[in-house]
Amino acid sequence: MDISMLNSFHLDVLKEIGNIGAGNAATALAKLLDKKIDMKVPQIRIMGFGEVNEVLGGAETPVVGILLGVLGDVTGYILFVLEQNAANMLVNILMGKKPDEKMEYDEISLSALKEVGNILTGSYLSALSSLTGLKIMPDVPALAIDMAGAILSVPAIEFGKTADKVLYIETEFIEGRDSVIGDFFLVPDANSYIRLLNTLGAMC
Amino acid sequence: MTENIIKVGMADLKYAGHPGVLTTLGLGSCVGIALYDHKTKIIGMAHIMLPWSHQAKNNSNEAKFADTGIRLLVLKMIENGVRQKSIVAKLAGGAQMFSFSGGSDMIRVGQRNVEATKSVLRDLCIPVISEDTGGNHGRTIEFYSDDGRLMVKTIGYGITYI
């Protein structure tokens, strides 16, 4: 089935998948930071490749990206994109420093950020696992600090081999009242979102 | 200098007459191919994502691949009065944004994109006169019709002209 065949019911189910996964990840992040973390309603973005670059409000915006492969019955990628300020705050809190202290991207802070990616992705995927009964696991995390467009293009390229569109399940995380932390993207490959929809009884 | 800036998206290609500027933002492992004809000052740019069309299951969008994308761009430039012999090429991109241990094919896609691009240009007898490829950082490029200079903008590696 092609992405263009997905109807609004399918999209709602995928949105709910984002809701449950990201909800679990937000709880994990809140515990980790001992702060209140909110999330927005997930968005299902079905994009041509020309649009992928612009998802985060500008292809050249510097961001921190943590990318993990998804393995098991569902395959694809999870990409956690952090605003630089938020990455800074996250590392400081984890290191027991003041949240707004200036941070260096040294070995330890990069490793801390990867670990955050690990924990959040783990909780996202384990929620999906218990929901569907499918085996879904994260691979090891990799990190890049660079232009948003260049980072977002990485999962897209992989799907370029089989499709002209990609499907990103995006959930935005917010700390406190309105300070954006970052965006969580689940990018399942074509077989995987069909499998997810099948397992949840959304396909006839 | 900022008149008539045309944006080239991912898996897309465009050309422009003089005066014109072509730009593509946030190149990661994709490769930006800038073609220049100094006689007509016609410029062309392709933003390819993958090396070879025959390796992909879906190859309907020719601009997605190095082989079909470059050929299509050259063809369009020739249709507009450019002689193939006078085209020169500049390349940017082909980075590896994330470093994983292992190094599977997917991870090396930047390098494979650059290799395929050069091989296709060699077949078309189009010389690559300068390049800024590889590494692990993103690039934004701007290509100017007046003298064929290519600006490469990065985060942390400054701005260069090639």
Short mmCIF file of C-alpha atoms in Angstrom, two decimals:
data_model
loop_
_atom_site.label_atom_id
_atom_site.label_comp_id
_atom_site.label_asym_id
_atom_site.label_seq_id
_atom_site.Cartn_x
_atom_site.Cartn_y
_atom_site.Cartn_z
CA MET A 1 0.00 0.00 0.00
CA ASP A 2 1.21 3.43 -0.93
CA ILE A 3 1.30 6.34 1.50
CA SER A 4 -1.29 8.17 -0.58
CA MET A 5 -3.79 5.35 0.15
CA LEU A 6 -3.87 6.13 3.86
CA ASN A 7 -7.26 7.55 4.84
CA SER A 8 -8.11 9.82 7.73
CA PHE A 9 -8.92 6.88 9.99
CA HIS A 10 -5.46 5.39 9.37
CA LEU A 11 -3.89 8.74 10.11
CA ASP A 12 -5.82 8.99 13.38
CA VAL A 13 -4.54 5.58 14.41
CA LEU A 14 -0.97 6.60 13.57
CA LYS A 15 -1.50 9.79 15.55
CA GLU A 16 -2.62 7.70 18.51
CA ILE A 17 0.53 5.62 18.16
CA GLY A 18 2.52 8.84 18.40
CA ASN A 19 0.44 9.89 21.38
CA ILE A 20 1.07 6.72 23.33
CA GLY A 21 4.76 6.45 22.46
CA ALA A 22 5.59 10.09 23.00
CA GLY A 23 3.45 10.22 26.13
CA ASN A 24 5.57 7.52 27.66
CA ALA A 25 8.76 9.25 26.52
CA ALA A 26 7.57 12.58 27.96
CA THR A 27 6.97 10.91 31.32
CA ALA A 28 10.46 9.45 31.21
CA LEU A 29 11.93 12.86 30.41
CA ALA A 30 9.93 14.50 33.21
CA LYS A 31 11.29 11.96 35.70
CA LEU A 32 14.81 12.37 34.42
CA LEU A 33 14.71 16.15 34.77
CA ASP A 34 12.27 16.37 37.65
CA LYS A 35 10.35 18.95 35.60
CA LYS A 36 6.91 19.12 34.11
CA ILE A 37 7.04 18.08 30.46
CA ASP A 38 4.09 18.52 28.15
CA MET A 39 3.58 17.39 24.64
CA LYS A 40 1.50 18.66 21.75
CA VAL A 41 -0.91 16.54 19.77
CA PRO A 42 1.19 14.45 17.36
CA GLN A 43 1.21 15.39 13.71
CA ILE A 44 1.37 12.96 10.86
CA ARG A 45 3.49 14.56 8.21
CA ILE A 46 3.34 13.01 4.78
CA MET A 47 5.84 14.91 2.74
CA GLY A 48 7.49 15.04 -0.62
CA PHE A 49 11.25 15.30 -0.30
CA GLY A 50 11.17 19.00 -1.09
CA GLU A 51 9.31 19.70 2.15
CA VAL A 52 11.40 17.59 4.53
CA ASN A 53 14.08 20.25 4.89
CA GLU A 54 11.63 22.83 6.15
CA VAL A 55 9.87 20.86 8.88
CA LEU A 56 11.59 22.55 11.79
CA GLY A 57 11.09 26.10 10.58
CA GLY A 58 14.20 26.46 8.48
CA ALA A 59 16.67 24.13 6.86
CA GLU A 60 19.64 26.02 8.31
CA THR A 61 18.52 26.22 11.95
CA PRO A 62 21.21 24.66 14.13
CA VAL A 63 19.84 21.75 16.17
CA VAL A 64 21.00 18.68 18.04
CA GLY A 65 19.82 15.46 16.42
CA ILE A 66 19.89 12.04 18.02
CA LEU A 67 19.14 9.26 15.57
CA LEU A 68 18.36 5.64 16.39
CA GLY A 69 17.47 2.83 14.08
CA VAL A 70 14.32 0.88 14.97
CA LEU A 71 14.67 -2.90 14.85
CA GLY A 72 12.37 -5.90 15.15
CA ASP A 73 8.87 -6.29 13.75
CA VAL A 74 8.75 -2.58 12.99
CA THR A 75 11.70 -0.97 11.24
CA GLY A 76 12.64 2.59 10.48
CA TYR A 77 14.09 5.45 12.49
CA ILE A 78 13.50 7.50 15.55
CA LEU A 79 14.93 10.98 15.45
CA PHE A 80 14.94 13.21 18.51
CA VAL A 81 15.69 16.80 17.56
CA LEU A 82 16.54 19.21 20.35
CA GLU A 83 16.74 22.97 20.29
CA GLN A 84 20.26 23.97 21.27
CA ASN A 85 19.06 25.79 24.41
CA ALA A 86 17.15 22.73 25.48
CA ALA A 87 20.14 20.45 24.90
CA ASN A 88 22.17 22.83 27.00
CA MET A 89 19.61 22.76 29.82
CA LEU A 90 19.23 18.99 29.66
CA VAL A 91 22.94 18.35 29.98
CA ASN A 92 23.34 20.84 32.83
CA ILE A 93 20.51 19.29 34.81
CA LEU A 94 21.89 15.80 34.30
CA MET A 95 25.34 16.97 35.36
CA GLY A 96 24.01 18.72 38.44
CA LYS A 97 24.86 22.19 37.16
CA LYS A 98 22.67 25.30 36.91
CA PRO A 99 20.21 24.88 33.99
CA ASP A 100 21.35 28.02 32.15
CA GLU A 101 25.09 27.59 32.60
CA LYS A 102 27.04 27.66 29.32
CA MET A 103 27.71 24.16 28.09
CA GLU A 104 30.60 22.81 26.06
CA TYR A 105 29.91 20.00 23.65
CA ASP A 106 32.57 17.76 25.15
CA GLU A 107 32.68 13.99 25.23
CA ILE A 108 30.67 13.75 28.44
CA SER A 109 27.84 16.06 27.41
CA LEU A 110 27.52 14.37 24.01
CA SER A 111 27.38 11.03 25.73
CA ALA A 112 24.75 12.35 28.15
CA LEU A 113 22.62 13.56 25.25
CA LYS A 114 22.88 10.18 23.55
CA GLU A 115 21.81 8.53 26.76
CA VAL A 116 18.77 10.81 26.93
CA GLY A 117 18.00 9.70 23.39
CA ASN A 118 18.36 6.09 24.47
CA ILE A 119 16.04 6.42 27.45
CA LEU A 120 13.35 8.37 25.60
CA THR A 121 13.41 6.16 22.54
CA GLY A 122 13.33 3.10 24.76
CA SER A 123 10.19 4.33 26.50
CA TYR A 124 8.56 5.40 23.24
CA LEU A 125 9.13 2.02 21.64
CA SER A 126 8.29 -0.07 24.68
CA ALA A 127 4.91 1.67 24.83
CA LEU A 128 4.37 0.74 21.18
CA SER A 129 5.47 -2.78 21.93
CA SER A 130 2.98 -3.30 24.75
CA LEU A 131 0.22 -1.68 22.70
CA THR A 132 0.73 -3.91 19.68
CA GLY A 133 2.42 -7.01 21.05
CA LEU A 134 5.08 -6.54 18.38
CA LYS A 135 8.78 -6.76 19.07
CA ILE A 136 10.22 -3.25 18.62
CA MET A 137 13.68 -2.25 19.82
CA PRO A 138 16.02 0.72 19.39
CA ASP A 139 19.51 0.39 17.91
CA VAL A 140 22.45 2.38 19.32
CA PRO A 141 22.12 6.16 19.17
CA ALA A 142 24.19 8.50 16.98
CA LEU A 143 24.39 12.24 17.42
CA ALA A 144 24.88 15.25 15.16
CA ILE A 145 24.83 18.98 15.85
CA ASP A 146 24.11 20.73 12.60
CA MET A 147 21.57 22.26 10.20
CA ALA A 148 18.05 20.93 10.74
CA GLY A 149 17.63 20.23 7.03
CA ALA A 150 20.74 18.09 6.82
CA ILE A 151 19.70 16.09 9.88
CA LEU A 152 16.08 15.59 8.85
CA SER A 153 17.15 14.40 5.42
CA VAL A 154 18.90 11.32 6.83
CA PRO A 155 15.78 9.17 7.43
CA ALA A 156 14.22 10.53 4.23
CA ILE A 157 17.09 9.32 2.06
CA GLU A 158 16.66 5.77 3.23
CA PHE A 159 13.02 5.79 2.08
CA GLY A 160 13.90 7.53 -1.17
CA LYS A 161 14.84 4.10 -2.54
CA THR A 162 11.25 2.89 -2.44
CA ALA A 163 9.03 5.94 -2.33
CA ASP A 164 8.67 9.57 -3.31
CA LYS A 165 7.08 10.51 -0.02
CA VAL A 166 7.92 9.91 3.61
CA LEU A 167 5.76 9.66 6.68
CA TYR A 168 6.97 11.30 9.90
CA ILE A 169 5.00 10.97 13.14
CA GLU A 170 6.02 14.15 14.94
CA THR A 171 5.42 15.09 18.57
CA GLU A 172 6.64 18.32 20.09
CA PHE A 173 7.82 18.37 23.72
CA ILE A 174 7.38 21.45 25.85
CA GLU A 175 8.83 22.27 29.23
CA GLY A 176 6.99 24.52 31.68
CA ARG A 177 4.53 26.82 29.98
CA ASP A 178 5.86 27.28 26.48
CA SER A 179 9.53 26.56 26.22
CA VAL A 180 10.04 24.13 23.36
CA ILE A 181 12.43 21.32 24.10
CA GLY A 182 12.38 19.51 20.84
CA ASP A 183 10.60 17.19 18.48
CA PHE A 184 10.33 13.47 18.45
CA PHE A 185 9.99 11.85 15.04
CA LEU A 186 9.05 8.25 14.43
CA VAL A 187 9.75 7.43 10.80
CA PRO A 188 8.48 3.93 10.06
CA ASP A 189 9.24 2.41 6.67
CA ALA A 190 6.33 1.50 4.40
CA ASN A 191 6.00 -2.11 5.55
CA SER A 192 6.11 -1.03 9.15
CA TYR A 193 3.27 1.45 9.26
CA ILE A 194 1.13 -1.07 7.43
CA ARG A 195 2.07 -3.69 10.00
CA LEU A 196 1.25 -1.28 12.83
CA LEU A 197 -2.13 -0.50 11.28
CA ASN A 198 -2.82 -4.18 10.69
CA THR A 199 -1.95 -5.19 14.20
CA LEU A 200 -4.23 -2.55 15.62
CA GLY A 201 -7.06 -3.75 13.39
CA ALA A 202 -7.19 -0.55 11.39
CA MET A 203 -6.84 -2.26 8.01
CA CYS A 204 -9.54 -4.32 6.40
CA MET B 1 23.07 40.41 -6.22
CA THR B 2 20.06 38.95 -4.45
CA GLU B 3 17.75 39.25 -7.43
CA ASN B 4 16.07 36.14 -8.76
CA ILE B 5 17.16 33.53 -6.19
CA ILE B 6 15.72 30.15 -7.12
CA LYS B 7 15.50 27.45 -4.48
CA VAL B 8 16.26 23.86 -5.39
CA GLY B 9 14.63 21.33 -3.03
CA MET B 10 15.72 17.83 -2.16
CA ALA B 11 15.38 15.50 -5.16
CA ASP B 12 14.90 18.48 -7.42
CA LEU B 13 16.74 20.31 -10.19
CA LYS B 14 16.57 23.79 -11.67
CA TYR B 15 18.40 25.96 -14.16
CA ALA B 16 18.53 29.70 -14.67
CA GLY B 17 19.78 32.24 -17.16
CA HIS B 18 21.92 35.25 -16.32
CA PRO B 19 21.48 37.05 -13.96
CA GLY B 20 20.40 34.29 -11.63
CA VAL B 21 21.21 32.59 -8.35
CA LEU B 22 20.42 29.00 -7.50
CA THR B 23 20.46 27.81 -3.92
CA THR B 24 19.85 24.64 -1.96
CA LEU B 25 19.65 24.55 1.83
CA GLY B 26 20.88 22.04 4.37
CA LEU B 27 22.67 19.47 2.24
CA GLY B 28 23.61 16.45 4.34
CA SER B 29 24.54 13.25 2.55
CA CYS B 30 22.80 14.57 -0.53
CA VAL B 31 25.04 16.10 -3.18
CA GLY B 32 24.51 19.49 -4.75
CA ILE B 33 25.76 19.54 -8.34
CA ALA B 34 26.34 22.99 -9.81
CA LEU B 35 26.82 23.19 -13.58
CA TYR B 36 28.11 26.34 -15.27
CA ASP B 37 28.48 27.42 -18.84
CA HIS B 38 30.73 30.47 -18.98
CA LYS B 39 29.66 31.36 -22.53
CA THR B 40 25.91 31.72 -21.97
CA LYS B 41 26.23 32.14 -18.18
CA ILE B 42 23.41 29.63 -17.80
CA ILE B 43 23.62 27.83 -14.46
CA GLY B 44 22.06 24.57 -13.36
CA MET B 45 21.75 22.83 -10.03
CA ALA B 46 20.66 19.35 -9.01
CA HIS B 47 20.12 18.14 -5.42
CA ILE B 48 20.41 14.37 -5.57
CA MET B 49 19.66 11.99 -2.69
CA LEU B 50 20.83 8.62 -3.96
CA PRO B 51 23.54 7.37 -6.32
CA TRP B 52 22.00 5.04 -8.92
CA SER B 53 18.41 4.85 -10.18
CA HIS B 54 18.66 1.17 -11.07
CA GLN B 55 19.38 0.29 -7.44
CA ALA B 56 16.06 1.73 -6.29
CA LYS B 57 12.60 0.20 -6.45
CA ASN B 58 10.97 3.51 -7.20
CA ASN B 59 12.83 5.64 -9.72
CA SER B 60 10.05 7.74 -11.20
CA ASN B 61 11.56 11.00 -9.95
CA GLU B 62 14.69 11.35 -12.06
CA ALA B 63 16.02 14.25 -9.99
CA LYS B 64 16.41 11.93 -6.99
CA PHE B 65 19.40 10.07 -8.39
CA ALA B 66 22.87 11.10 -9.49
CA ASP B 67 22.76 9.24 -12.81
CA THR B 68 19.33 10.31 -14.07
CA GLY B 69 19.37 13.70 -12.34
CA ILE B 70 22.62 14.94 -13.85
CA ARG B 71 21.70 13.72 -17.34
CA LEU B 72 18.31 15.42 -17.14
CA LEU B 73 19.86 18.69 -15.97
CA VAL B 74 22.47 18.64 -18.75
CA LEU B 75 19.74 17.92 -21.29
CA LYS B 76 17.67 20.88 -20.07
CA MET B 77 20.69 23.17 -20.27
CA ILE B 78 21.47 21.98 -23.80
CA GLU B 79 17.85 22.63 -24.82
CA ASN B 80 18.45 26.20 -23.68
CA GLY B 81 21.44 26.73 -25.91
CA VAL B 82 24.31 25.45 -23.79
CA ARG B 83 26.97 23.35 -25.47
CA GLN B 84 27.82 20.27 -23.46
CA LYS B 85 31.54 20.79 -24.12
CA SER B 86 31.59 24.11 -22.32
CA ILE B 87 29.91 22.92 -19.09
CA VAL B 88 31.98 22.66 -15.93
CA ALA B 89 30.86 21.25 -12.58
CA LYS B 90 31.29 22.09 -8.92
CA LEU B 91 30.18 19.75 -6.14
CA ALA B 92 29.21 20.11 -2.49
CA GLY B 93 27.68 17.79 0.10
CA GLY B 94 28.01 14.05 0.46
CA ALA B 95 28.62 14.24 4.20
CA GLN B 96 28.03 11.57 6.77
CA MET B 97 25.82 13.34 9.28
CA PHE B 98 25.72 10.59 11.88
CA SER B 99 28.62 8.33 12.69
CA PHE B 100 27.60 4.83 13.64
CA SER B 101 29.90 2.06 14.48
CA GLY B 102 29.77 -0.45 11.67
CA GLY B 103 29.37 1.61 8.52
CA SER B 104 26.62 -0.10 6.57
CA ASP B 105 25.70 0.93 3.05
CA MET B 106 23.04 3.30 4.25
CA ILE B 107 25.55 5.10 6.40
CA ARG B 108 28.01 5.53 3.56
CA VAL B 109 25.38 6.98 1.25
CA GLY B 110 27.12 10.39 1.17
CA GLN B 111 30.33 8.92 -0.12
CA ARG B 112 28.49 6.76 -2.63
CA ASN B 113 26.57 9.81 -3.85
CA VAL B 114 29.83 11.66 -4.51
CA GLU B 115 31.38 8.67 -6.29
CA ALA B 116 28.34 8.17 -8.50
CA THR B 117 28.17 11.89 -9.28
CA LYS B 118 31.80 11.96 -10.42
CA SER B 119 31.41 8.83 -12.46
CA VAL B 120 28.37 10.21 -14.29
CA LEU B 121 30.11 13.54 -14.96
CA ARG B 122 33.16 11.69 -16.26
CA ASP B 123 30.93 9.79 -18.72
CA LEU B 124 29.50 13.09 -19.92
CA CYS B 125 33.00 14.61 -20.24
CA ILE B 126 32.11 17.36 -17.79
CA PRO B 127 35.13 18.31 -15.64
CA VAL B 128 34.71 18.80 -11.89
CA ILE B 129 36.69 22.00 -11.29
CA SER B 130 36.16 22.27 -7.55
CA GLU B 131 34.41 20.50 -4.71
CA ASP B 132 33.69 20.62 -1.01
CA THR B 133 32.46 17.14 -0.21
CA GLY B 134 32.57 14.55 2.56
CA GLY B 135 33.12 15.30 6.23
CA ASN B 136 30.32 15.16 8.76
CA HIS B 137 28.65 18.56 8.49
CA GLY B 138 25.72 20.04 6.59
CA ARG B 139 26.11 22.64 3.86
CA THR B 140 24.02 25.33 2.23
CA ILE B 141 25.10 26.37 -1.25
CA GLU B 142 24.49 29.40 -3.47
CA PHE B 143 25.49 29.46 -7.10
CA TYR B 144 25.94 32.72 -9.03
CA SER B 145 25.54 33.09 -12.77
CA ASP B 146 27.84 36.11 -13.17
CA ASP B 147 31.08 34.20 -12.61
CA GLY B 148 29.99 30.68 -11.64
CA ARG B 149 31.19 30.96 -8.07
CA LEU B 150 29.67 28.60 -5.55
CA MET B 151 29.27 29.73 -1.97
CA VAL B 152 29.35 26.96 0.63
CA LYS B 153 27.95 27.89 4.04
CA THR B 154 28.30 25.67 7.11
CA ILE B 155 27.76 25.71 10.85
CA GLY B 156 31.15 25.72 12.52
CA TYR B 157 33.24 25.50 9.34
CA GLY B 158 32.59 28.99 8.04
CA ILE B 159 31.75 30.21 4.54
CA THR B 160 33.91 29.38 1.56
CA TYR B 161 33.73 30.04 -2.14
CA ILE B 162 34.74 27.27 -4.46
#
